[in-house]
Amino acid sequence: MKLLKPLLAAALVSSAFTVNMAHAGSMTYGTYVGIDYLKTSFVDLPIGTKKENPGYAIQFGYLFPSSGALVNGIELEYLNAGSAEYTFNVLGTGSGKVEISGFNLSYKPKYYINRFYLSAQVGYAMLEGKGKSSFTLGGQTYSEDFSSKIDSGLTFGGELGFDLTERLTMKGGYRIIEADTDALYAGIALRF
């Protein structure tokens, strides 16, 4: 029984690579799902130190058939951008934490060069922020709700990718999530 789980995992991974590598770029359209690891950069506060925790994103998209090397795509994404924990030790003491999550709808054109592609991204994100801070100065405690500082709006970014097989893609990129928050990401996508 202990051997069964590793064998099943190995079979699943190897099955993803059984497609003929020569045809990896031939299926550049259709439905896909993806998952990314996000390394988010939150706003710096001049009176505090910051510890950032990573996040993730899950995408569902469609690439439209077209002629030539340009492929147009649309993508709906849930993202959990991670969190930032702040510690304040200047003029007083305090701490705070902020988390960002939301949904993003993007247009993603891709330009293919063999199995490599370069993609732009422009979209609209509906974001939700959670978090508060409290700061004590001279015996008086002040608090602020960070969630009011998170804005929904346009997102921009770029992505580089490589089609490992007809169905499996490895990708990475950079995006601006909201005014003071951006992210580097790496992930995979599986086309159907």
Tab-separated table of C-alpha atoms in Angstrom:
chain	number	residue	atom	x	y	z
A	1	MET	CA	0.000	0.000	0.000
A	2	LYS	CA	2.920	2.369	0.758
A	3	LEU	CA	4.300	1.776	-2.731
A	4	LEU	CA	0.965	2.401	-4.492
A	5	LYS	CA	0.821	6.171	-3.869
A	6	PRO	CA	4.323	6.923	-5.245
A	7	LEU	CA	3.648	4.700	-8.276
A	8	LEU	CA	0.370	6.494	-9.021
A	9	ALA	CA	2.069	9.884	-8.668
A	10	ALA	CA	4.895	8.815	-11.003
A	11	ALA	CA	2.379	7.511	-13.551
A	12	LEU	CA	0.446	10.783	-13.543
A	13	VAL	CA	3.585	12.887	-13.973
A	14	SER	CA	4.971	10.695	-16.755
A	15	SER	CA	1.628	10.672	-18.597
A	16	ALA	CA	1.802	14.450	-18.911
A	17	PHE	CA	5.024	14.045	-20.926
A	18	THR	CA	3.914	11.224	-23.242
A	19	VAL	CA	2.723	13.597	-25.972
A	20	ASN	CA	5.167	13.866	-28.879
A	21	MET	CA	7.425	16.851	-28.092
A	22	ALA	CA	7.675	17.761	-31.801
A	23	HIS	CA	4.010	18.778	-31.748
A	24	ALA	CA	4.107	20.760	-28.492
A	25	GLY	CA	3.377	24.078	-30.193
A	26	SER	CA	0.601	22.755	-32.448
A	27	MET	CA	-2.193	23.001	-29.858
A	28	THR	CA	-2.090	26.687	-29.030
A	29	TYR	CA	-5.817	27.120	-28.443
A	30	GLY	CA	-8.556	25.768	-26.227
A	31	THR	CA	-9.543	25.738	-22.574
A	32	TYR	CA	-6.898	25.647	-19.852
A	33	VAL	CA	-6.459	25.734	-16.088
A	34	GLY	CA	-3.379	27.039	-14.359
A	35	ILE	CA	-1.858	27.548	-10.953
A	36	ASP	CA	0.832	30.031	-9.933
A	37	TYR	CA	3.046	30.655	-6.932
A	38	LEU	CA	3.034	34.410	-6.164
A	39	LYS	CA	5.840	36.370	-4.524
A	40	THR	CA	4.004	39.602	-3.778
A	41	SER	CA	5.632	42.909	-2.899
A	42	PHE	CA	3.413	44.932	-0.557
A	43	VAL	CA	3.760	48.628	0.227
A	44	ASP	CA	6.710	49.673	2.408
A	45	LEU	CA	5.928	51.706	5.509
A	46	PRO	CA	8.694	54.130	6.562
A	47	ILE	CA	8.238	53.544	10.308
A	48	GLY	CA	8.113	49.741	10.254
A	49	THR	CA	9.665	46.504	9.124
A	50	LYS	CA	7.817	44.080	6.897
A	51	LYS	CA	7.655	40.288	6.484
A	52	GLU	CA	5.906	39.102	3.307
A	53	ASN	CA	4.244	35.712	2.944
A	54	PRO	CA	3.712	34.169	-0.524
A	55	GLY	CA	0.373	33.592	-2.203
A	56	TYR	CA	-1.116	31.670	-5.115
A	57	ALA	CA	-3.400	32.132	-8.108
A	58	ILE	CA	-5.715	29.715	-9.941
A	59	GLN	CA	-6.719	30.483	-13.532
A	60	PHE	CA	-9.373	29.263	-15.946
A	61	GLY	CA	-8.962	30.541	-19.489
A	62	TYR	CA	-9.577	30.096	-23.172
A	63	LEU	CA	-7.165	30.652	-26.064
A	64	PHE	CA	-8.885	31.486	-29.355
A	65	PRO	CA	-7.656	29.900	-32.606
A	66	SER	CA	-5.995	32.346	-34.969
A	67	SER	CA	-3.611	32.295	-37.879
A	68	GLY	CA	0.048	32.998	-37.452
A	69	ALA	CA	2.024	33.271	-34.239
A	70	LEU	CA	-0.439	35.501	-32.325
A	71	VAL	CA	-3.009	33.782	-30.093
A	72	ASN	CA	-5.674	35.742	-28.210
A	73	GLY	CA	-6.799	34.618	-24.774
A	74	ILE	CA	-9.157	35.536	-21.985
A	75	GLU	CA	-8.640	34.439	-18.387
A	76	LEU	CA	-10.599	34.450	-15.126
A	77	GLU	CA	-8.384	34.167	-12.088
A	78	TYR	CA	-8.781	33.818	-8.349
A	79	LEU	CA	-5.760	35.180	-6.543
A	80	ASN	CA	-4.652	35.101	-2.964
A	81	ALA	CA	-1.743	37.529	-3.023
A	82	GLY	CA	-0.436	36.383	0.343
A	83	SER	CA	0.091	38.719	3.254
A	84	ALA	CA	2.449	41.205	4.830
A	85	GLU	CA	3.106	41.474	8.554
A	86	TYR	CA	4.385	44.822	9.820
A	87	THR	CA	6.212	45.624	13.052
A	88	PHE	CA	6.511	49.228	14.223
A	89	ASN	CA	9.370	50.157	16.584
A	90	VAL	CA	10.002	53.834	15.835
A	91	LEU	CA	8.604	56.381	18.326
A	92	GLY	CA	6.408	53.629	19.789
A	93	THR	CA	5.466	49.989	19.300
A	94	GLY	CA	2.865	48.218	17.244
A	95	SER	CA	2.083	45.654	14.600
A	96	GLY	CA	-0.245	45.022	11.699
A	97	LYS	CA	-1.115	42.547	8.991
A	98	VAL	CA	-2.707	42.912	5.557
A	99	GLU	CA	-3.972	40.209	3.152
A	100	ILE	CA	-5.217	40.681	-0.412
A	101	SER	CA	-7.426	38.320	-2.420
A	102	GLY	CA	-9.850	38.708	-5.293
A	103	PHE	CA	-10.873	37.900	-8.844
A	104	ASN	CA	-9.215	39.149	-12.006
A	105	LEU	CA	-10.572	39.065	-15.582
A	106	SER	CA	-7.814	39.564	-18.165
A	107	TYR	CA	-7.156	39.732	-21.868
A	108	LYS	CA	-3.893	37.853	-22.625
A	109	PRO	CA	-2.558	37.886	-26.182
A	110	LYS	CA	0.371	35.495	-26.711
A	111	TYR	CA	3.027	35.685	-29.400
A	112	TYR	CA	4.591	32.274	-30.135
A	113	ILE	CA	8.131	31.623	-31.315
A	114	ASN	CA	8.251	27.843	-31.727
A	115	ARG	CA	7.303	26.485	-28.282
A	116	PHE	CA	8.165	29.712	-26.429
A	117	TYR	CA	5.700	32.555	-26.032
A	118	LEU	CA	5.654	36.136	-24.809
A	119	SER	CA	2.363	37.400	-23.413
A	120	ALA	CA	0.971	40.718	-22.240
A	121	GLN	CA	-1.843	40.970	-19.722
A	122	VAL	CA	-4.388	43.680	-19.075
A	123	GLY	CA	-7.426	43.177	-16.899
A	124	TYR	CA	-9.666	44.333	-14.121
A	125	ALA	CA	-9.354	42.980	-10.575
A	126	MET	CA	-12.015	43.082	-7.890
A	127	LEU	CA	-9.894	42.937	-4.729
A	128	GLU	CA	-10.661	42.493	-1.074
A	129	GLY	CA	-8.244	43.478	1.639
A	130	LYS	CA	-8.213	42.278	5.216
A	131	GLY	CA	-6.091	43.518	8.049
A	132	LYS	CA	-5.595	46.023	10.800
A	133	SER	CA	-2.771	47.657	12.640
A	134	SER	CA	-2.394	49.075	16.100
A	135	PHE	CA	0.301	51.439	17.298
A	136	THR	CA	1.017	52.696	20.827
A	137	LEU	CA	2.649	56.075	21.247
A	138	GLY	CA	2.996	57.810	24.603
A	139	GLY	CA	0.576	55.430	26.283
A	140	GLN	CA	-2.184	56.014	23.698
A	141	THR	CA	-3.111	53.275	21.201
A	142	TYR	CA	-4.097	54.093	17.620
A	143	SER	CA	-5.509	51.598	15.136
A	144	GLU	CA	-6.147	51.624	11.406
A	145	ASP	CA	-8.069	49.342	9.080
A	146	PHE	CA	-5.822	48.418	6.125
A	147	SER	CA	-8.744	47.056	4.088
A	148	SER	CA	-9.844	50.592	3.185
A	149	LYS	CA	-6.476	51.107	1.462
A	150	ILE	CA	-6.934	48.251	-1.070
A	151	ASP	CA	-8.239	49.351	-4.479
A	152	SER	CA	-9.967	47.385	-7.224
A	153	GLY	CA	-8.962	48.408	-10.715
A	154	LEU	CA	-6.827	47.710	-13.748
A	155	THR	CA	-4.057	45.117	-13.663
A	156	PHE	CA	-1.093	44.952	-16.038
A	157	GLY	CA	1.662	42.456	-16.600
A	158	GLY	CA	3.798	40.308	-18.835
A	159	GLU	CA	4.511	36.595	-19.040
A	160	LEU	CA	7.068	34.258	-20.613
A	161	GLY	CA	6.116	30.658	-21.224
A	162	PHE	CA	7.272	27.379	-22.707
A	163	ASP	CA	5.012	24.603	-23.984
A	164	LEU	CA	6.521	21.429	-22.528
A	165	THR	CA	3.951	19.316	-24.401
A	166	GLU	CA	0.773	19.975	-26.402
A	167	ARG	CA	-1.100	20.272	-23.121
A	168	LEU	CA	1.386	21.315	-20.424
A	169	THR	CA	2.915	24.800	-20.188
A	170	MET	CA	5.483	26.240	-17.788
A	171	LYS	CA	5.176	30.018	-17.247
A	172	GLY	CA	6.414	32.951	-15.224
A	173	GLY	CA	5.943	36.676	-15.159
A	174	TYR	CA	5.351	39.976	-13.433
A	175	ARG	CA	2.118	41.851	-12.763
A	176	ILE	CA	0.854	44.949	-11.039
A	177	ILE	CA	-2.080	43.883	-8.864
A	178	GLU	CA	-3.077	47.287	-7.456
A	179	ALA	CA	-1.509	50.707	-6.957
A	180	ASP	CA	1.031	49.702	-4.274
A	181	THR	CA	1.221	45.939	-4.844
A	182	ASP	CA	2.989	43.911	-7.529
A	183	ALA	CA	4.011	40.272	-7.871
A	184	LEU	CA	6.448	37.922	-9.541
A	185	TYR	CA	4.966	34.521	-10.306
A	186	ALA	CA	5.795	31.082	-11.667
A	187	GLY	CA	3.402	28.300	-12.504
A	188	ILE	CA	2.011	25.718	-14.869
A	189	ALA	CA	-1.057	25.476	-17.101
A	190	LEU	CA	-2.840	22.436	-18.516
A	191	ARG	CA	-4.824	22.704	-21.788
A	192	PHE	CA	-7.812	20.474	-22.551
